[in-house]
Amino acid sequence: AVALGKAHSELRNWTGAIAAYERALPVAPTPERWVSEETLGRLYAQVQDHTNAIEHFRRALELAPADRQPGVMKLREKVLSSP
């Protein structure tokens, strides 16, 4: 499902990408789940769904390794500051 999400993203089919990543989350291995959460945050931000974007960035922050958390926080702040 992640590969399908990537393919939809490359085609700029945001809703298809969101659906594919949402299906992939329950089966994503825990160490890599934060990447899918961050990606979903980006995708939801792309379609102006800031509530879901922020929620997925929050989950990504909980799961991300310490060295990746600043990048996730920057993305979250960007969404919070957008109109």
CSV table of C-alpha atoms in Angstrom, one decimal:
chain,number,residue,atom,x,y,z
A,1,ALA,CA,0.0,0.0,0.0
A,2,VAL,CA,2.9,2.4,0.6
A,3,ALA,CA,4.2,1.8,-2.9
A,4,LEU,CA,0.7,2.7,-4.2
A,5,GLY,CA,0.7,5.8,-2.0
A,6,LYS,CA,4.0,6.9,-3.5
A,7,ALA,CA,2.7,6.3,-7.0
A,8,HIS,CA,-0.4,8.4,-6.3
A,9,SER,CA,1.8,11.1,-4.8
A,10,GLU,CA,4.0,11.2,-7.9
A,11,LEU,CA,0.8,11.7,-10.0
A,12,ARG,CA,-0.4,14.4,-7.6
A,13,ASN,CA,-3.4,12.3,-6.7
A,14,TRP,CA,-3.5,13.4,-3.1
A,15,THR,CA,-6.8,11.7,-2.2
A,16,GLY,CA,-5.5,8.4,-3.7
A,17,ALA,CA,-2.2,8.8,-1.8
A,18,ILE,CA,-4.0,9.5,1.5
A,19,ALA,CA,-6.2,6.4,1.1
A,20,ALA,CA,-3.3,4.2,0.3
A,21,TYR,CA,-1.2,5.4,3.3
A,22,GLU,CA,-4.2,5.1,5.6
A,23,ARG,CA,-4.5,1.5,4.5
A,24,ALA,CA,-0.8,0.9,5.1
A,25,LEU,CA,-0.7,2.3,8.6
A,26,PRO,CA,-2.2,-0.7,10.5
A,27,VAL,CA,0.4,-3.0,9.0
A,28,ALA,CA,3.4,-0.7,9.0
A,29,PRO,CA,6.3,-2.0,11.0
A,30,THR,CA,6.6,0.1,14.2
A,31,PRO,CA,10.1,1.4,13.6
A,32,GLU,CA,9.0,2.8,10.2
A,33,ARG,CA,5.5,3.8,11.1
A,34,TRP,CA,6.6,7.4,11.9
A,35,VAL,CA,7.5,7.9,8.3
A,36,SER,CA,4.0,7.0,7.1
A,37,GLU,CA,2.5,9.2,9.8
A,38,GLU,CA,4.7,12.1,8.6
A,39,THR,CA,3.8,11.5,5.0
A,40,LEU,CA,0.1,11.5,5.9
A,41,GLY,CA,0.6,14.8,7.7
A,42,ARG,CA,2.2,16.2,4.5
A,43,LEU,CA,-0.6,14.8,2.3
A,44,TYR,CA,-3.4,16.2,4.5
A,45,ALA,CA,-1.6,19.6,4.6
A,46,GLN,CA,-1.5,19.4,0.7
A,47,VAL,CA,-5.3,19.1,0.6
A,48,GLN,CA,-5.8,21.8,3.3
A,49,ASP,CA,-7.0,19.4,6.0
A,50,HIS,CA,-5.0,20.9,8.8
A,51,THR,CA,-6.8,19.0,11.6
A,52,ASN,CA,-5.7,15.6,10.2
A,53,ALA,CA,-2.3,16.9,9.2
A,54,ILE,CA,-1.5,18.1,12.7
A,55,GLU,CA,-2.8,14.8,14.2
A,56,HIS,CA,-0.5,12.7,11.9
A,57,PHE,CA,2.5,15.0,12.7
A,58,ARG,CA,1.7,14.5,16.4
A,59,ARG,CA,1.8,10.8,16.0
A,60,ALA,CA,5.0,11.0,13.9
A,61,LEU,CA,6.6,13.0,16.7
A,62,GLU,CA,5.7,10.3,19.2
A,63,LEU,CA,7.3,7.6,17.1
A,64,ALA,CA,10.2,9.3,15.3
A,65,PRO,CA,13.8,8.8,16.5
A,66,ALA,CA,15.1,11.8,18.4
A,67,ASP,CA,17.3,13.0,15.5
A,68,ARG,CA,14.3,13.2,13.1
A,69,GLN,CA,11.9,15.0,15.5
A,70,PRO,CA,13.1,18.6,14.7
A,71,GLY,CA,12.1,18.1,11.0
A,72,VAL,CA,8.7,16.8,12.0
A,73,MET,CA,8.2,19.7,14.4
A,74,LYS,CA,9.1,22.2,11.6
A,75,LEU,CA,6.5,20.6,9.3
A,76,ARG,CA,3.9,20.7,12.1
A,77,GLU,CA,4.6,24.4,12.8
A,78,LYS,CA,4.3,25.3,9.2
A,79,VAL,CA,0.8,23.8,9.1
A,80,LEU,CA,-0.1,25.5,12.3
A,81,SER,CA,0.9,28.9,11.0
A,82,SER,CA,-0.8,28.5,7.6
A,83,PRO,CA,-4.2,30.2,7.1
